Amino acid sequence: MNKKMMKITALASAVCLIASGCGSAKNNDETKLKKVSVSKLEKKDFSETLDIEGIVESSEKDSTVTTELTQYKVSSVNVSVGDRVKAGDVLCELDSAELQQQIADLEKIVNDSDTLYDYRYEQLKKQLESTKKSTELDVNEASKKLDELRSEYNNKKSEYESGQNDYNRLKGEADELRSRAAAASDESEAAMLMSEYQAKISEASEAMARYESAYAQMKSINESIPIAEKALESAKIMASDSVDKVQYEIDTYSLTADSSSENIKKLDELKKQLDKTVVKAERDGVVSSVLAEEGKICREGILMTLQNTSDMCIHISVSEEDLLSVEAGMKTVITIPARKDDEYSGKVDRILDIKTGEGFDGYITIDDTENFRIGMKANVKIKIVDAEDVIGVNKKAVFSDEDSDKKYVYEAEKQDENSYKLRKVEVTEGISGDKFTEVSGEGLEEGDYIVLTPGKCEADEIVNVRVSG
């Protein structure tokens, strides 16, 4: 090869090397870019719900079926709990034999006014004796109930103290076993002692459950005792008043009274009472409770209750902790055991301001009640925070400067195919969940890339990105 040819070859080689070197430098610059994890700025659901169990009830107050004829026994009960009835249906009947006899007797006396005084006087005396016996029974019944409550309270108190002593003893034995296991010289002995410890802890837990149950019952009974004491005092007062009233009628009965007029009036009252011995439904509904029992007197006058099934709601109890989170008008999602896979919509109708039992009574309206039945259990999810489709980002993407309380994120703005420039954006946080937080800031839009590791980045830095979920 001549010298001229060698020079040309060398020049060509140099050009290739230069070109090759330039290409390598460009590739090296790209590979040296820092890779940062980013996620898209997306809409999130920050809604929060409160789960509460409830019971399906009629939206209207129970219709109580009563009788003023508390001196007569129930002769027949024609309905049971759950029966549907219509207005005018006969619900139950009272034993009217005595009343019919009184009417027959009085009708005869009306025709013989000469015997009116003696009859009236004898009737009042019988009424006095009947009143004394009846009120004595009421007082005795109230006294017996009070004695039973006091006795039951003492029994539960003994159960509570016994269970508490058992728990303390078993807990002490368990603690001793655990200490011995910790100090055991070999693993097998330690394992055996720990097994005994676990068994003893289980016994202690059972003892705790027993005394806690006894305490709850004891507390409930203790709350009932003052009510029973008041009931006894009321029964005594009513007994005295009732007897005095009849005695006054006897003492002031006048021989000059218009016998015929009085008896006719009394006869009319007795016939009205006879009509009332056949108890009929005043409205359509479902029988929700039956207190009347055949062969027994209904002393309180309450025979049964009816519920209106045309308009139902769900009765819930809201705890003190959750009370301020629940407001009327909040949306709800309802499920029932009978249709486990179906969800029903509704809303909070009202929450009462007075605590009863363990919480505050509330009522949920149901948009579609077709599959609901009174007395059915229902699970209610109350949407206490309604925040769907809110723009949010992972909480770890939000940072603050050391000398400022302001909040920022880094937005990765695309420069070319493989590089992004970081823009520091001041943001305002809104609703927060466990992992994500709502953010808004100048120029931020749904779909923007937000850096998940801001502590490793700087504003205006050029980086590669790796999209994370």
Short mmCIF file of N, CA, C and O in Angstrom, two decimals, residues 251-362:
data_model
loop_
_atom_site.label_atom_id
_atom_site.label_comp_id
_atom_site.label_asym_id
_atom_site.label_seq_id
_atom_site.Cartn_x
_atom_site.Cartn_y
_atom_site.Cartn_z
N ASP A 251 -122.10 5.63 101.15
CA ASP A 251 -122.46 6.54 102.24
C ASP A 251 -123.42 7.65 101.80
O ASP A 251 -124.21 8.15 102.60
N THR A 252 -123.32 8.06 100.56
CA THR A 252 -124.13 9.21 100.10
C THR A 252 -125.33 8.80 99.26
O THR A 252 -126.03 9.66 98.70
N TYR A 253 -125.52 7.50 99.14
CA TYR A 253 -126.66 7.05 98.33
C TYR A 253 -127.97 7.58 98.93
O TYR A 253 -128.22 7.48 100.13
N SER A 254 -128.78 8.14 98.10
CA SER A 254 -130.01 8.80 98.59
C SER A 254 -131.24 7.96 98.28
O SER A 254 -131.39 7.45 97.18
N LEU A 255 -132.09 7.85 99.31
CA LEU A 255 -133.35 7.12 99.12
C LEU A 255 -134.29 7.88 98.19
O LEU A 255 -135.25 7.31 97.66
N THR A 256 -133.99 9.17 98.02
CA THR A 256 -134.89 9.99 97.20
C THR A 256 -134.48 10.02 95.73
O THR A 256 -135.09 10.72 94.92
N ALA A 257 -133.40 9.30 95.39
CA ALA A 257 -132.93 9.31 94.01
C ALA A 257 -134.00 8.75 93.09
O ALA A 257 -134.79 7.90 93.47
N ASP A 258 -133.99 9.21 91.89
CA ASP A 258 -134.94 8.73 90.89
C ASP A 258 -134.51 7.33 90.46
O ASP A 258 -133.64 7.18 89.61
N SER A 259 -135.11 6.33 91.06
CA SER A 259 -134.70 4.95 90.85
C SER A 259 -134.77 4.54 89.39
O SER A 259 -133.85 3.97 88.82
N SER A 260 -135.84 4.85 88.76
CA SER A 260 -136.06 4.42 87.39
C SER A 260 -135.04 5.04 86.45
O SER A 260 -134.44 4.37 85.61
N SER A 261 -134.81 6.34 86.60
CA SER A 261 -133.86 7.06 85.74
C SER A 261 -132.43 6.54 85.92
O SER A 261 -131.70 6.35 84.96
N GLU A 262 -132.04 6.33 87.16
CA GLU A 262 -130.69 5.84 87.45
C GLU A 262 -130.45 4.47 86.83
O GLU A 262 -129.40 4.20 86.26
N ASN A 263 -131.43 3.60 86.95
CA ASN A 263 -131.27 2.25 86.43
C ASN A 263 -131.24 2.20 84.91
O ASN A 263 -130.52 1.41 84.31
N ILE A 264 -132.07 3.05 84.31
CA ILE A 264 -132.07 3.09 82.85
C ILE A 264 -130.69 3.57 82.34
O ILE A 264 -130.16 3.06 81.36
N LYS A 265 -130.16 4.57 83.02
CA LYS A 265 -128.84 5.08 82.65
C LYS A 265 -127.77 4.01 82.84
O LYS A 265 -126.89 3.80 81.99
N LYS A 266 -127.84 3.31 83.97
CA LYS A 266 -126.89 2.24 84.25
C LYS A 266 -127.01 1.12 83.21
O LYS A 266 -126.01 0.57 82.75
N LEU A 267 -128.26 0.82 82.86
CA LEU A 267 -128.49 -0.24 81.88
C LEU A 267 -127.86 0.11 80.53
O LEU A 267 -127.26 -0.73 79.87
N ASP A 268 -127.99 1.38 80.16
CA ASP A 268 -127.40 1.84 78.90
C ASP A 268 -125.88 1.71 78.94
O ASP A 268 -125.24 1.31 77.96
N GLU A 269 -125.28 2.06 80.08
CA GLU A 269 -123.82 1.95 80.24
C GLU A 269 -123.36 0.49 80.15
O GLU A 269 -122.35 0.19 79.52
N LEU A 270 -124.15 -0.40 80.77
CA LEU A 270 -123.79 -1.82 80.72
C LEU A 270 -123.86 -2.38 79.31
O LEU A 270 -123.02 -3.19 78.90
N LYS A 271 -124.83 -1.94 78.54
CA LYS A 271 -124.95 -2.41 77.16
C LYS A 271 -123.79 -1.90 76.30
O LYS A 271 -123.31 -2.59 75.40
N LYS A 272 -123.36 -0.66 76.58
CA LYS A 272 -122.19 -0.13 75.87
C LYS A 272 -120.94 -0.95 76.22
O LYS A 272 -120.10 -1.23 75.35
N GLN A 273 -120.83 -1.33 77.50
CA GLN A 273 -119.70 -2.17 77.91
C GLN A 273 -119.75 -3.53 77.24
O GLN A 273 -118.73 -4.09 76.84
N LEU A 274 -120.98 -4.06 77.06
CA LEU A 274 -121.14 -5.36 76.40
C LEU A 274 -120.62 -5.29 74.97
O LEU A 274 -119.95 -6.23 74.50
N ASP A 275 -120.91 -4.20 74.29
CA ASP A 275 -120.40 -4.04 72.92
C ASP A 275 -118.86 -4.03 72.91
O ASP A 275 -118.22 -4.52 71.97
N LYS A 276 -118.26 -3.46 73.97
CA LYS A 276 -116.80 -3.35 74.03
C LYS A 276 -116.11 -4.66 74.37
O LYS A 276 -114.88 -4.76 74.29
N THR A 277 -116.89 -5.67 74.76
CA THR A 277 -116.26 -6.97 75.04
C THR A 277 -115.82 -7.68 73.76
O THR A 277 -115.04 -8.63 73.81
N VAL A 278 -116.33 -7.23 72.63
CA VAL A 278 -115.85 -7.73 71.32
C VAL A 278 -114.90 -6.66 70.79
O VAL A 278 -115.30 -5.58 70.37
N VAL A 279 -113.60 -6.97 70.83
CA VAL A 279 -112.57 -5.99 70.49
C VAL A 279 -112.23 -6.12 69.01
O VAL A 279 -111.80 -7.18 68.55
N LYS A 280 -112.42 -5.03 68.26
CA LYS A 280 -112.17 -5.04 66.82
C LYS A 280 -111.02 -4.11 66.44
O LYS A 280 -110.72 -3.16 67.16
N ALA A 281 -110.40 -4.42 65.31
CA ALA A 281 -109.31 -3.58 64.80
C ALA A 281 -109.88 -2.28 64.26
O ALA A 281 -110.87 -2.28 63.52
N GLU A 282 -109.27 -1.17 64.63
CA GLU A 282 -109.72 0.13 64.15
C GLU A 282 -109.03 0.52 62.85
O GLU A 282 -109.42 1.50 62.21
N ARG A 283 -107.99 -0.24 62.45
CA ARG A 283 -107.22 0.08 61.25
C ARG A 283 -106.58 -1.16 60.70
O ARG A 283 -106.49 -2.18 61.38
N ASP A 284 -106.12 -1.11 59.46
CA ASP A 284 -105.36 -2.21 58.86
C ASP A 284 -103.97 -2.23 59.48
O ASP A 284 -103.43 -1.21 59.90
N GLY A 285 -103.37 -3.43 59.51
CA GLY A 285 -102.00 -3.53 60.00
C GLY A 285 -101.57 -4.96 60.24
O GLY A 285 -102.26 -5.91 59.87
N VAL A 286 -100.38 -5.08 60.85
CA VAL A 286 -99.83 -6.38 61.23
C VAL A 286 -99.72 -6.44 62.74
O VAL A 286 -99.25 -5.48 63.38
N VAL A 287 -100.13 -7.56 63.31
CA VAL A 287 -100.06 -7.73 64.77
C VAL A 287 -98.59 -7.86 65.15
O VAL A 287 -97.89 -8.77 64.71
N SER A 288 -98.09 -6.91 65.96
CA SER A 288 -96.68 -6.92 66.35
C SER A 288 -96.45 -7.50 67.74
O SER A 288 -95.35 -7.92 68.06
N SER A 289 -97.47 -7.50 68.58
CA SER A 289 -97.34 -8.12 69.91
C SER A 289 -98.73 -8.45 70.43
O SER A 289 -99.70 -7.76 70.12
N VAL A 290 -98.81 -9.52 71.22
CA VAL A 290 -100.08 -9.93 71.83
C VAL A 290 -99.84 -10.14 73.32
O VAL A 290 -99.07 -11.01 73.71
N LEU A 291 -100.48 -9.31 74.15
CA LEU A 291 -100.35 -9.43 75.60
C LEU A 291 -101.54 -10.17 76.20
O LEU A 291 -101.44 -10.71 77.31
N ALA A 292 -102.66 -10.14 75.50
CA ALA A 292 -103.86 -10.79 76.02
C ALA A 292 -103.68 -12.31 76.05
O ALA A 292 -103.12 -12.90 75.13
N GLU A 293 -104.13 -12.95 77.15
CA GLU A 293 -104.07 -14.41 77.30
C GLU A 293 -105.44 -14.93 77.67
O GLU A 293 -106.11 -14.38 78.56
N GLU A 294 -105.84 -15.96 76.99
CA GLU A 294 -107.15 -16.54 77.27
C GLU A 294 -107.24 -17.01 78.72
O GLU A 294 -106.31 -17.62 79.25
N GLY A 295 -108.36 -16.67 79.37
CA GLY A 295 -108.58 -17.09 80.75
C GLY A 295 -107.98 -16.17 81.78
O GLY A 295 -108.09 -16.43 82.98
N LYS A 296 -107.31 -15.07 81.33
CA LYS A 296 -106.67 -14.18 82.29
C LYS A 296 -107.20 -12.76 82.13
O LYS A 296 -107.62 -12.34 81.06
N ILE A 297 -107.16 -12.01 83.25
CA ILE A 297 -107.55 -10.60 83.24
C ILE A 297 -106.38 -9.77 82.74
O ILE A 297 -105.22 -10.02 83.11
N CYS A 298 -106.64 -8.81 81.89
CA CYS A 298 -105.59 -7.91 81.39
C CYS A 298 -105.61 -6.64 82.25
O CYS A 298 -106.28 -5.65 81.93
N ARG A 299 -104.90 -6.67 83.37
CA ARG A 299 -104.99 -5.62 84.38
C ARG A 299 -104.52 -4.26 83.86
O ARG A 299 -105.03 -3.22 84.26
N GLU A 300 -103.50 -4.27 82.99
CA GLU A 300 -102.98 -3.01 82.48
C GLU A 300 -103.85 -2.44 81.36
O GLU A 300 -103.69 -1.29 80.97
N GLY A 301 -104.77 -3.26 80.83
CA GLY A 301 -105.68 -2.78 79.80
C GLY A 301 -105.13 -2.86 78.39
O GLY A 301 -105.83 -2.55 77.43
N ILE A 302 -103.85 -3.27 78.22
CA ILE A 302 -103.24 -3.35 76.88
C ILE A 302 -103.38 -4.79 76.38
O ILE A 302 -102.84 -5.72 76.97
N LEU A 303 -104.10 -4.95 75.28
CA LEU A 303 -104.36 -6.28 74.74
C LEU A 303 -103.33 -6.70 73.70
O LEU A 303 -102.84 -7.82 73.70
N MET A 304 -102.97 -5.78 72.79
CA MET A 304 -102.01 -6.09 71.72
C MET A 304 -101.63 -4.81 71.02
O MET A 304 -102.17 -3.73 71.32
N THR A 305 -100.67 -4.90 70.08
CA THR A 305 -100.28 -3.73 69.29
C THR A 305 -100.28 -4.11 67.81
O THR A 305 -100.03 -5.25 67.44
N LEU A 306 -100.59 -3.12 66.99
CA LEU A 306 -100.59 -3.28 65.53
C LEU A 306 -99.59 -2.30 64.92
O LEU A 306 -99.40 -1.20 65.43
N GLN A 307 -98.95 -2.73 63.82
CA GLN A 307 -98.05 -1.84 63.09
C GLN A 307 -98.55 -1.67 61.67
O GLN A 307 -99.01 -2.62 61.05
N ASN A 308 -98.39 -0.45 61.16
CA ASN A 308 -98.78 -0.15 59.79
C ASN A 308 -97.65 -0.58 58.85
O ASN A 308 -96.53 -0.08 58.95
N THR A 309 -97.91 -1.49 57.90
CA THR A 309 -96.86 -2.01 57.02
C THR A 309 -96.76 -1.25 55.70
O THR A 309 -95.91 -1.56 54.87
N SER A 310 -97.60 -0.25 55.50
CA SER A 310 -97.55 0.48 54.23
C SER A 310 -96.39 1.45 54.18
O SER A 310 -95.96 1.87 53.11
N ASP A 311 -95.85 1.81 55.33
CA ASP A 311 -94.73 2.75 55.39
C ASP A 311 -93.75 2.28 56.46
O ASP A 311 -94.04 2.34 57.64
N MET A 312 -92.58 1.76 56.02
CA MET A 312 -91.62 1.18 56.97
C MET A 312 -90.33 1.98 57.00
O MET A 312 -89.99 2.72 56.07
N CYS A 313 -89.61 1.83 58.09
CA CYS A 313 -88.30 2.45 58.27
C CYS A 313 -87.40 1.48 59.02
O CYS A 313 -87.83 0.41 59.43
N ILE A 314 -86.13 1.87 59.19
CA ILE A 314 -85.19 1.05 59.97
C ILE A 314 -84.81 1.83 61.22
O ILE A 314 -84.36 2.97 61.16
N HIS A 315 -85.03 1.19 62.36
CA HIS A 315 -84.70 1.79 63.65
C HIS A 315 -83.27 1.42 64.01
O HIS A 315 -82.94 0.24 64.10
N ILE A 316 -82.41 2.42 64.21
CA ILE A 316 -81.01 2.17 64.57
C ILE A 316 -80.70 2.85 65.90
O ILE A 316 -81.47 3.68 66.39
N SER A 317 -79.55 2.49 66.47
CA SER A 317 -79.05 3.14 67.69
C SER A 317 -77.64 3.63 67.41
O SER A 317 -76.75 2.85 67.08
N VAL A 318 -77.42 4.95 67.50
CA VAL A 318 -76.12 5.56 67.20
C VAL A 318 -75.38 5.82 68.50
O VAL A 318 -75.92 6.42 69.43
N SER A 319 -74.14 5.34 68.59
CA SER A 319 -73.35 5.52 69.82
C SER A 319 -72.95 6.97 70.00
O SER A 319 -72.99 7.77 69.06
N GLU A 320 -72.56 7.31 71.23
CA GLU A 320 -72.11 8.67 71.51
C GLU A 320 -70.92 9.06 70.65
O GLU A 320 -70.82 10.19 70.19
N GLU A 321 -70.01 8.09 70.42
CA GLU A 321 -68.80 8.36 69.63
C GLU A 321 -69.14 8.77 68.20
O GLU A 321 -68.44 9.58 67.59
N ASP A 322 -70.21 8.18 67.65
CA ASP A 322 -70.55 8.44 66.24
C ASP A 322 -71.65 9.47 66.06
O ASP A 322 -71.97 9.85 64.93
N LEU A 323 -72.24 9.96 67.16
CA LEU A 323 -73.43 10.80 67.08
C LEU A 323 -73.22 12.03 66.21
O LEU A 323 -74.04 12.35 65.35
N LEU A 324 -72.11 12.75 66.42
CA LEU A 324 -71.89 14.00 65.71
C LEU A 324 -71.51 13.79 64.26
O LEU A 324 -71.46 14.74 63.48
N SER A 325 -71.24 12.53 63.87
CA SER A 325 -70.90 12.24 62.47
C SER A 325 -72.13 12.00 61.62
O SER A 325 -72.04 12.00 60.40
N VAL A 326 -73.28 11.77 62.25
CA VAL A 326 -74.49 11.39 61.51
C VAL A 326 -75.48 12.55 61.50
O VAL A 326 -75.77 13.13 62.54
N GLU A 327 -75.98 12.86 60.31
CA GLU A 327 -76.94 13.95 60.17
C GLU A 327 -78.11 13.50 59.29
O GLU A 327 -77.97 12.62 58.45
N ALA A 328 -79.24 14.14 59.50
CA ALA A 328 -80.41 13.86 58.67
C ALA A 328 -80.10 14.18 57.21
O ALA A 328 -79.43 15.17 56.92
N GLY A 329 -80.58 13.33 56.32
CA GLY A 329 -80.36 13.54 54.89
C GLY A 329 -79.19 12.76 54.31
O GLY A 329 -79.05 12.68 53.09
N MET A 330 -78.33 12.19 55.16
CA MET A 330 -77.19 11.42 54.65
C MET A 330 -77.67 10.17 53.91
O MET A 330 -78.60 9.50 54.32
N LYS A 331 -77.00 9.87 52.80
CA LYS A 331 -77.36 8.69 52.01
C LYS A 331 -76.96 7.42 52.73
O LYS A 331 -75.99 7.39 53.49
N THR A 332 -77.72 6.33 52.48
CA THR A 332 -77.42 5.04 53.09
C THR A 332 -77.54 3.93 52.06
O THR A 332 -78.27 4.05 51.08
N VAL A 333 -76.81 2.85 52.32
CA VAL A 333 -76.94 1.61 51.55
C VAL A 333 -77.38 0.53 52.53
O VAL A 333 -76.75 0.33 53.57
N ILE A 334 -78.46 -0.17 52.20
CA ILE A 334 -79.08 -1.11 53.14
C ILE A 334 -79.03 -2.52 52.57
O ILE A 334 -79.29 -2.72 51.38
N THR A 335 -78.69 -3.50 53.42
CA THR A 335 -78.76 -4.91 53.03
C THR A 335 -79.57 -5.65 54.09
O THR A 335 -79.60 -5.25 55.26
N ILE A 336 -80.23 -6.74 53.65
CA ILE A 336 -81.04 -7.55 54.56
C ILE A 336 -80.69 -9.02 54.38
O ILE A 336 -80.30 -9.44 53.28
N PRO A 337 -80.79 -9.84 55.44
CA PRO A 337 -80.43 -11.26 55.35
C PRO A 337 -81.21 -12.00 54.27
O PRO A 337 -80.68 -12.91 53.63
N ALA A 338 -82.46 -11.60 54.05
CA ALA A 338 -83.28 -12.33 53.08
C ALA A 338 -82.80 -12.14 51.65
O ALA A 338 -83.07 -12.99 50.79
N ARG A 339 -82.11 -11.04 51.36
CA ARG A 339 -81.58 -10.77 50.02
C ARG A 339 -80.16 -10.25 50.17
O ARG A 339 -79.88 -9.08 49.98
N LYS A 340 -79.25 -11.19 50.52
CA LYS A 340 -77.88 -10.80 50.89
C LYS A 340 -77.14 -10.06 49.79
O LYS A 340 -76.28 -9.23 50.07
N ASP A 341 -77.41 -10.41 48.52
CA ASP A 341 -76.66 -9.83 47.42
C ASP A 341 -77.26 -8.53 46.90
O ASP A 341 -76.71 -7.89 46.01
N ASP A 342 -78.41 -8.13 47.42
CA ASP A 342 -79.08 -6.92 46.96
C ASP A 342 -78.78 -5.75 47.89
O ASP A 342 -78.66 -5.92 49.10
N GLU A 343 -78.67 -4.57 47.32
CA GLU A 343 -78.48 -3.36 48.10
C GLU A 343 -79.65 -2.41 47.84
O GLU A 343 -80.14 -2.29 46.71
N TYR A 344 -80.10 -1.76 48.92
CA TYR A 344 -81.24 -0.86 48.83
C TYR A 344 -80.81 0.53 49.30
O TYR A 344 -80.02 0.66 50.23
N SER A 345 -81.33 1.52 48.63
CA SER A 345 -80.96 2.89 48.98
C SER A 345 -81.93 3.47 50.00
O SER A 345 -83.07 3.04 50.12
N GLY A 346 -81.45 4.45 50.71
CA GLY A 346 -82.26 5.15 51.70
C GLY A 346 -81.52 6.37 52.19
O GLY A 346 -80.50 6.77 51.61
N LYS A 347 -82.01 6.98 53.25
CA LYS A 347 -81.32 8.12 53.83
C LYS A 347 -81.69 8.25 55.30
O LYS A 347 -82.70 7.70 55.76
N VAL A 348 -80.86 8.98 56.03
CA VAL A 348 -81.12 9.22 57.45
C VAL A 348 -82.29 10.20 57.56
O VAL A 348 -82.24 11.31 57.02
N ASP A 349 -83.35 9.77 58.23
CA ASP A 349 -84.53 10.62 58.40
C ASP A 349 -84.34 11.56 59.58
O ASP A 349 -84.50 12.77 59.47
N ARG A 350 -83.96 10.98 60.74
CA ARG A 350 -83.76 11.81 61.93
C ARG A 350 -82.99 11.02 62.98
O ARG A 350 -83.00 9.80 62.99
N ILE A 351 -82.30 11.75 63.85
CA ILE A 351 -81.61 11.20 65.02
C ILE A 351 -82.15 11.93 66.25
O ILE A 351 -82.11 13.16 66.31
N LEU A 352 -82.68 11.18 67.21
CA LEU A 352 -83.25 11.82 68.40
C LEU A 352 -82.15 12.34 69.31
O LEU A 352 -81.05 11.77 69.39
N ASP A 353 -82.43 13.44 70.01
CA ASP A 353 -81.43 14.09 70.85
C ASP A 353 -81.35 13.51 72.26
O ASP A 353 -80.52 13.94 73.06
N ILE A 354 -82.20 12.54 72.57
CA ILE A 354 -82.21 11.96 73.92
C ILE A 354 -81.66 10.55 73.86
O ILE A 354 -82.10 9.73 73.05
N LYS A 355 -80.69 10.24 74.71
CA LYS A 355 -80.08 8.92 74.74
C LYS A 355 -81.02 7.93 75.42
O LYS A 355 -81.59 8.20 76.46
N THR A 356 -81.18 6.77 74.81
CA THR A 356 -81.95 5.68 75.40
C THR A 356 -81.11 4.42 75.32
O THR A 356 -80.62 4.07 74.25
N GLY A 357 -80.93 3.75 76.45
CA GLY A 357 -80.11 2.53 76.44
C GLY A 357 -78.66 2.86 76.17
O GLY A 357 -78.05 3.72 76.81
N GLU A 358 -78.09 2.21 75.14
CA GLU A 358 -76.67 2.36 74.84
C GLU A 358 -76.39 3.47 73.82
O GLU A 358 -75.24 3.74 73.51
N GLY A 359 -77.42 4.08 73.24
CA GLY A 359 -77.17 5.09 72.22
C GLY A 359 -78.37 5.98 71.98
O GLY A 359 -79.30 6.05 72.77
N PHE A 360 -78.31 6.68 70.82
CA PHE A 360 -79.36 7.63 70.43
C PHE A 360 -80.16 7.01 69.28
O PHE A 360 -79.60 6.60 68.27
N ASP A 361 -81.48 6.94 69.46
CA ASP A 361 -82.34 6.33 68.45
C ASP A 361 -82.34 7.15 67.16
O ASP A 361 -82.40 8.38 67.19
N GLY A 362 -82.27 6.43 66.04
CA GLY A 362 -82.32 7.07 64.73
C GLY A 362 -83.22 6.27 63.81
O GLY A 362 -83.51 5.09 64.07
#
